[in-house]
Amino acid sequence: MQITYEEDAFFLYTLIIGEDDYHSLKNDQKLRVDFHSFPEALINLVRLAQPRRQGRGMSREETSGPTYIAQLDTAGAKPSFSIIETNHFKEVTHLALMVRSGDDKAVKSYLAARLTRLKQRFGELSSNYDSKLSAIERER
């Protein structure tokens, strides 16, 4: 898992969970999905969540049911990423994962992969543009 911030290319937090690590996580947090189902379940949970910005969440009046919040806490010595369900009575943490701040090597690797994807996308768009321009010129 990678947590990034579009406005800051050097903002990177990562988490790699192996099968052995997952069994410990599953027991500690009483998770009900197996290792192979965990990535999809995590993605679905994240999709439900709204990011929480510096202590701000949605008030109960703004929603008609429970609200899910994705929270990245970087203040302590051990950064964590949590998915929290809030309702009018209580906040319940569904998942809390210890993440790592990206070191120089991880940030460089992430940026290199991102640059490669952008170059590929630029090539695709450029080729598409050229073919459409040729088609327009042939119509004239």
Coordinates of N, CA and C in Angstrom, one line a residue:
M1 N 0.9 -1.2 0.0 CA 0.0 0.0 0.0 C 0.9 1.2 0.0
Q2 N 0.5 2.2 -0.8 CA 1.2 3.5 -0.8 C 0.3 4.6 -0.6
I3 N 0.6 5.5 0.3 CA -0.2 6.7 0.6 C 0.6 7.9 0.1
T4 N 0.1 8.6 -0.9 CA 0.8 9.8 -1.5 C -0.1 11.0 -1.4
Y5 N 0.4 12.1 -1.7 CA -0.3 13.4 -1.7 C 0.1 14.1 -3.0
E6 N -0.9 14.3 -3.9 CA -0.7 14.9 -5.2 C 0.1 16.2 -5.2
E7 N -0.1 17.0 -4.3 CA 0.6 18.3 -4.2 C 2.0 18.3 -3.7
D8 N 2.4 17.1 -3.2 CA 3.8 17.0 -2.6 C 4.4 15.7 -3.1
A9 N 5.2 15.7 -4.1 CA 5.8 14.5 -4.8 C 6.6 13.7 -3.8
F10 N 7.1 14.3 -2.7 CA 8.0 13.6 -1.8 C 7.2 13.0 -0.6
F11 N 5.9 13.2 -0.6 CA 5.0 12.7 0.5 C 4.7 11.2 0.2
L12 N 5.3 10.3 0.9 CA 5.1 8.9 0.7 C 5.1 8.1 2.0
Y13 N 4.1 7.3 2.2 CA 4.1 6.4 3.3 C 3.7 5.0 2.7
T14 N 4.4 4.0 3.1 CA 4.2 2.7 2.6 C 3.9 1.6 3.6
L15 N 3.3 0.5 3.2 CA 3.1 -0.6 4.0 C 3.1 -1.9 3.1
I16 N 3.9 -2.8 3.6 CA 3.9 -4.2 2.9 C 3.5 -5.2 3.9
I17 N 2.5 -5.9 3.6 CA 2.1 -7.0 4.6 C 2.2 -8.3 3.9
G18 N 3.1 -9.2 4.5 CA 3.2 -10.5 4.0 C 2.2 -11.4 4.7
E19 N 2.1 -12.7 4.3 CA 1.1 -13.6 4.8 C 1.4 -13.8 6.3
D20 N 2.6 -13.9 6.7 CA 2.9 -14.1 8.2 C 2.5 -12.9 9.0
D21 N 2.8 -11.7 8.5 CA 2.4 -10.5 9.1 C 0.9 -10.4 9.2
Y22 N 0.2 -10.8 8.2 CA -1.2 -10.7 8.1 C -1.9 -11.5 9.2
H23 N -1.4 -12.7 9.5 CA -2.0 -13.5 10.5 C -2.0 -12.9 11.9
S24 N -0.9 -12.2 12.1 CA -0.8 -11.4 13.4 C -1.7 -10.3 13.4
L25 N -1.8 -9.5 12.3 CA -2.7 -8.4 12.2 C -4.2 -8.9 12.3
K26 N -4.5 -10.0 11.7 CA -5.8 -10.5 11.7 C -6.2 -10.9 13.2
N27 N -5.3 -11.5 13.9 CA -5.6 -11.8 15.3 C -5.7 -10.6 16.2
D28 N -4.8 -9.7 16.0 CA -4.8 -8.4 16.8 C -6.0 -7.6 16.6
Q29 N -6.5 -7.5 15.4 CA -7.6 -6.6 15.1 C -8.9 -7.3 14.8
K30 N -8.9 -8.6 15.0 CA -10.1 -9.4 14.9 C -10.7 -9.3 13.5
L31 N -9.9 -9.3 12.4 CA -10.3 -9.3 11.1 C -11.0 -10.6 10.6
R32 N -11.9 -10.5 9.7 CA -12.7 -11.7 9.4 C -12.4 -12.2 8.0
V33 N -11.5 -11.5 7.2 CA -11.2 -11.9 5.9 C -9.8 -12.6 5.9
D34 N -9.6 -13.5 4.9 CA -8.3 -14.2 4.8 C -7.3 -13.3 4.1
F35 N -6.1 -13.8 4.1 CA -5.0 -13.0 3.5 C -5.3 -12.6 2.0
H36 N -5.8 -13.5 1.2 CA -6.0 -13.3 -0.2 C -7.1 -12.4 -0.5
S37 N -8.1 -12.3 0.5 CA -9.2 -11.4 0.3 C -8.9 -10.0 0.9
F38 N -7.9 -9.9 1.7 CA -7.6 -8.6 2.4 C -7.4 -7.4 1.5
P39 N -6.6 -7.5 0.4 CA -6.4 -6.3 -0.5 C -7.7 -5.7 -1.0
E40 N -8.6 -6.6 -1.5 CA -9.9 -6.1 -2.1 C -10.8 -5.6 -0.9
A41 N -10.8 -6.2 0.2 CA -11.6 -5.7 1.4 C -11.0 -4.3 1.8
L42 N -9.7 -4.2 1.8 CA -9.1 -2.9 2.2 C -9.5 -1.8 1.2
I43 N -9.4 -2.1 -0.1 CA -9.8 -1.1 -1.1 C -11.2 -0.7 -1.0
N44 N -12.1 -1.7 -0.7 CA -13.5 -1.4 -0.6 C -13.8 -0.5 0.7
L45 N -13.0 -0.7 1.7 CA -13.1 0.1 2.9 C -12.6 1.5 2.7
V46 N -11.5 1.6 2.0 CA -11.0 2.9 1.7 C -11.9 3.7 0.8
R47 N -12.6 3.1 -0.1 CA -13.5 3.7 -1.0 C -14.7 4.3 -0.2
L48 N -15.1 3.7 0.9 CA -16.1 4.2 1.7 C -15.7 5.5 2.5
A49 N -14.4 5.6 2.7 CA -13.9 6.7 3.6 C -13.7 8.0 2.9
Q50 N -13.9 9.0 3.7 CA -13.5 10.4 3.4 C -12.2 10.7 4.1
P51 N -11.3 11.5 3.5 CA -10.1 11.8 4.3 C -10.4 12.8 5.4
R52 N -9.7 12.6 6.5 CA -9.9 13.5 7.7 C -8.7 14.5 7.6
R53 N -9.0 15.7 7.7 CA -7.9 16.7 7.6 C -7.8 17.4 9.0
Q54 N -6.6 17.3 9.6 CA -6.2 17.9 10.8 C -7.4 18.1 11.8
G55 N -7.9 17.0 12.3 CA -8.9 17.0 13.3 C -10.3 17.4 12.8
R56 N -10.5 17.5 11.5 CA -11.8 17.9 11.0 C -12.4 16.7 10.4
G57 N -13.6 16.4 10.7 CA -14.4 15.3 10.1 C -15.7 15.9 9.7
M58 N -16.6 15.1 9.2 CA -17.9 15.5 8.9 C -18.8 15.5 10.2
S59 N -19.6 16.5 10.4 CA -20.4 16.5 11.6 C -21.6 15.5 11.3
R60 N -22.2 15.0 12.4 CA -23.3 14.1 12.3 C -24.5 14.7 11.5
E61 N -24.7 16.0 11.6 CA -25.8 16.7 10.9 C -25.6 16.6 9.4
E62 N -24.3 16.4 8.9 CA -24.1 16.4 7.4 C -24.4 15.0 6.8
T63 N -24.6 14.0 7.6 CA -24.8 12.7 7.1 C -26.1 12.1 7.6
S64 N -26.6 11.0 6.9 CA -27.8 10.4 7.4 C -27.5 9.0 8.0
G65 N -26.3 8.6 7.9 CA -25.9 7.3 8.5 C -24.4 7.4 9.0
P66 N -23.9 6.2 9.2 CA -22.5 6.2 9.6 C -21.6 6.7 8.6
T67 N -20.5 7.4 9.0 CA -19.5 7.9 8.1 C -18.2 7.2 8.3
Y68 N -17.5 6.9 7.2 CA -16.2 6.3 7.3 C -15.1 7.4 7.0
I69 N -14.1 7.4 7.8 CA -13.0 8.4 7.7 C -11.7 7.7 7.5
A70 N -10.9 8.1 6.6 CA -9.5 7.6 6.4 C -8.6 8.6 7.1
Q71 N -7.8 8.2 8.0 CA -7.0 9.1 8.8 C -5.5 8.6 8.8
L72 N -4.6 9.5 8.4 CA -3.2 9.2 8.5 C -2.6 10.1 9.6
D73 N -2.1 9.4 10.6 CA -1.5 10.1 11.8 C 0.0 10.0 11.7
T74 N 0.7 11.1 11.4 CA 2.1 11.2 11.2 C 2.8 11.9 12.4
A75 N 2.0 12.2 13.4 CA 2.6 13.0 14.5 C 3.5 12.2 15.4
G76 N 3.2 11.0 15.7 CA 4.0 10.2 16.6 C 5.2 9.5 16.0
A77 N 5.9 8.8 16.8 CA 7.1 8.1 16.3 C 6.7 7.0 15.3
K78 N 5.5 6.4 15.4 CA 5.1 5.3 14.5 C 3.8 5.8 13.8
P79 N 4.0 6.3 12.5 CA 2.9 6.7 11.7 C 1.9 5.6 11.5
S80 N 0.6 6.0 11.5 CA -0.4 5.0 11.3 C -1.5 5.5 10.3
F81 N -2.1 4.5 9.7 CA -3.3 4.8 8.8 C -4.5 4.0 9.3
S82 N -5.6 4.7 9.5 CA -6.7 4.1 10.1 C -8.0 4.4 9.3
I83 N -8.9 3.4 9.4 CA -10.3 3.6 8.8 C -11.2 3.6 10.0
I84 N -11.9 4.7 10.2 CA -12.8 4.9 11.4 C -14.2 5.1 10.9
E85 N -15.1 4.4 11.6 CA -16.5 4.6 11.4 C -17.0 5.5 12.5
T86 N -17.7 6.6 12.1 CA -18.3 7.5 13.1 C -19.8 7.5 13.0
N87 N -20.5 7.6 14.1 CA -21.9 7.8 14.1 C -22.2 8.8 15.2
H88 N -23.5 9.0 15.5 CA -23.8 10.0 16.5 C -23.4 9.7 17.9
F89 N -23.1 8.4 18.2 CA -22.7 7.9 19.5 C -21.2 7.7 19.7
K90 N -20.5 7.2 18.7 CA -19.2 6.7 18.9 C -18.4 6.6 17.6
E91 N -17.0 6.6 17.8 CA -16.1 6.3 16.7 C -15.6 4.9 16.9
V92 N -15.6 4.1 15.9 CA -15.1 2.8 16.0 C -14.0 2.6 14.9
T93 N -12.8 2.2 15.3 CA -11.7 2.0 14.4 C -11.8 0.6 13.8
H94 N -12.0 0.6 12.5 CA -12.2 -0.7 11.8 C -10.8 -1.3 11.5
L95 N -9.9 -0.5 11.2 CA -8.5 -1.0 10.8 C -7.5 0.1 11.2
A96 N -6.4 -0.4 11.8 CA -5.3 0.5 12.0 C -4.0 -0.1 11.6
L97 N -3.3 0.5 10.7 CA -2.1 -0.1 10.1 C -0.9 0.8 10.4
M98 N 0.2 0.2 10.8 CA 1.4 1.0 11.0 C 2.1 1.1 9.7
V99 N 2.4 2.4 9.2 CA 3.0 2.6 7.9 C 4.4 3.2 8.1
R100 N 5.2 3.2 7.1 CA 6.5 3.7 7.1 C 6.6 5.0 6.2
S101 N 7.3 5.9 6.7 CA 7.6 7.1 5.9 C 8.6 6.7 4.9
G102 N 8.4 7.2 3.6 CA 9.3 6.8 2.5 C 10.7 7.4 2.7
D103 N 11.7 6.5 2.7 CA 13.1 7.0 2.7 C 13.5 7.5 1.3
D104 N 14.7 7.9 1.2 CA 15.1 8.4 -0.1 C 15.0 7.4 -1.2
K105 N 15.4 6.2 -1.0 CA 15.3 5.1 -2.0 C 13.9 4.8 -2.4
A106 N 12.9 4.8 -1.4 CA 11.5 4.5 -1.7 C 10.9 5.6 -2.5
V107 N 11.2 6.9 -2.1 CA 10.7 8.0 -2.8 C 11.2 8.1 -4.2
K108 N 12.5 7.8 -4.4 CA 13.1 7.8 -5.8 C 12.4 6.7 -6.6
S109 N 12.2 5.6 -6.1 CA 11.6 4.5 -6.8 C 10.2 4.8 -7.2
Y110 N 9.4 5.4 -6.2 CA 8.0 5.8 -6.5 C 8.0 6.8 -7.6
L111 N 8.8 7.8 -7.5 CA 8.8 8.9 -8.5 C 9.3 8.4 -9.9
A112 N 10.2 7.5 -9.9 CA 10.6 6.9 -11.2 C 9.5 6.1 -11.8
A113 N 8.8 5.3 -11.0 CA 7.6 4.6 -11.6 C 6.5 5.5 -12.1
R114 N 6.3 6.6 -11.3 CA 5.3 7.6 -11.7 C 5.7 8.3 -13.0
L115 N 7.0 8.7 -13.1 CA 7.5 9.3 -14.3 C 7.3 8.4 -15.5
T116 N 7.6 7.1 -15.3 CA 7.5 6.1 -16.4 C 6.0 6.0 -16.9
R117 N 5.1 6.0 -15.9 CA 3.6 6.0 -16.3 C 3.2 7.2 -17.0
L118 N 3.7 8.4 -16.6 CA 3.4 9.6 -17.2 C 3.9 9.7 -18.7
K119 N 5.2 9.2 -18.8 CA 5.8 9.2 -20.2 C 5.0 8.3 -21.1
Q120 N 4.5 7.1 -20.6 CA 3.7 6.2 -21.4 C 2.4 6.9 -21.8
R121 N 1.8 7.5 -20.8 CA 0.5 8.2 -21.1 C 0.7 9.3 -22.1
F122 N 1.8 10.1 -22.0 CA 2.1 11.2 -22.9 C 2.3 10.6 -24.3
G123 N 3.0 9.5 -24.4 CA 3.2 8.8 -25.7 C 1.8 8.4 -26.3
E124 N 0.9 7.8 -25.5 CA -0.4 7.4 -26.0 C -1.2 8.6 -26.5
L125 N -1.2 9.7 -25.7 CA -1.9 10.9 -26.1 C -1.3 11.5 -27.3
S126 N 0.0 11.6 -27.4 CA 0.6 12.2 -28.6 C 0.3 11.4 -29.8
S127 N 0.3 10.0 -29.7 CA 0.0 9.2 -30.9 C -1.4 9.4 -31.3
N128 N -2.3 9.4 -30.3 CA -3.7 9.6 -30.6 C -4.0 11.0 -31.3
Y129 N -3.3 12.0 -30.8 CA -3.4 13.4 -31.4 C -2.9 13.3 -32.8
D130 N -1.7 12.7 -33.0 CA -1.2 12.6 -34.4 C -2.1 11.9 -35.4
S131 N -2.7 10.8 -34.9 CA -3.6 10.1 -35.8 C -4.9 10.9 -36.1
K132 N -5.4 11.6 -35.1 CA -6.6 12.4 -35.3 C -6.3 13.6 -36.2
L133 N -5.1 14.2 -36.1 CA -4.7 15.3 -36.9 C -4.6 14.8 -38.4
S134 N -4.0 13.6 -38.6 CA -3.8 13.1 -39.9 C -5.2 12.8 -40.5
A135 N -6.1 12.3 -39.7 CA -7.5 12.0 -40.2 C -8.2 13.3 -40.6
I136 N -8.0 14.4 -39.9 CA -8.6 15.7 -40.2 C -8.0 16.2 -41.5
E137 N -6.7 16.1 -41.7 CA -6.0 16.6 -42.9 C -6.4 15.8 -44.1
R138 N -6.7 14.5 -44.0 CA -7.1 13.7 -45.1 C -8.6 14.1 -45.5
E139 N -9.4 14.5 -44.6 CA -10.8 14.9 -44.9 C -10.8 16.2 -45.7
R140 N -9.8 17.0 -45.6 CA -9.8 18.3 -46.3 C -9.6 18.1 -47.7

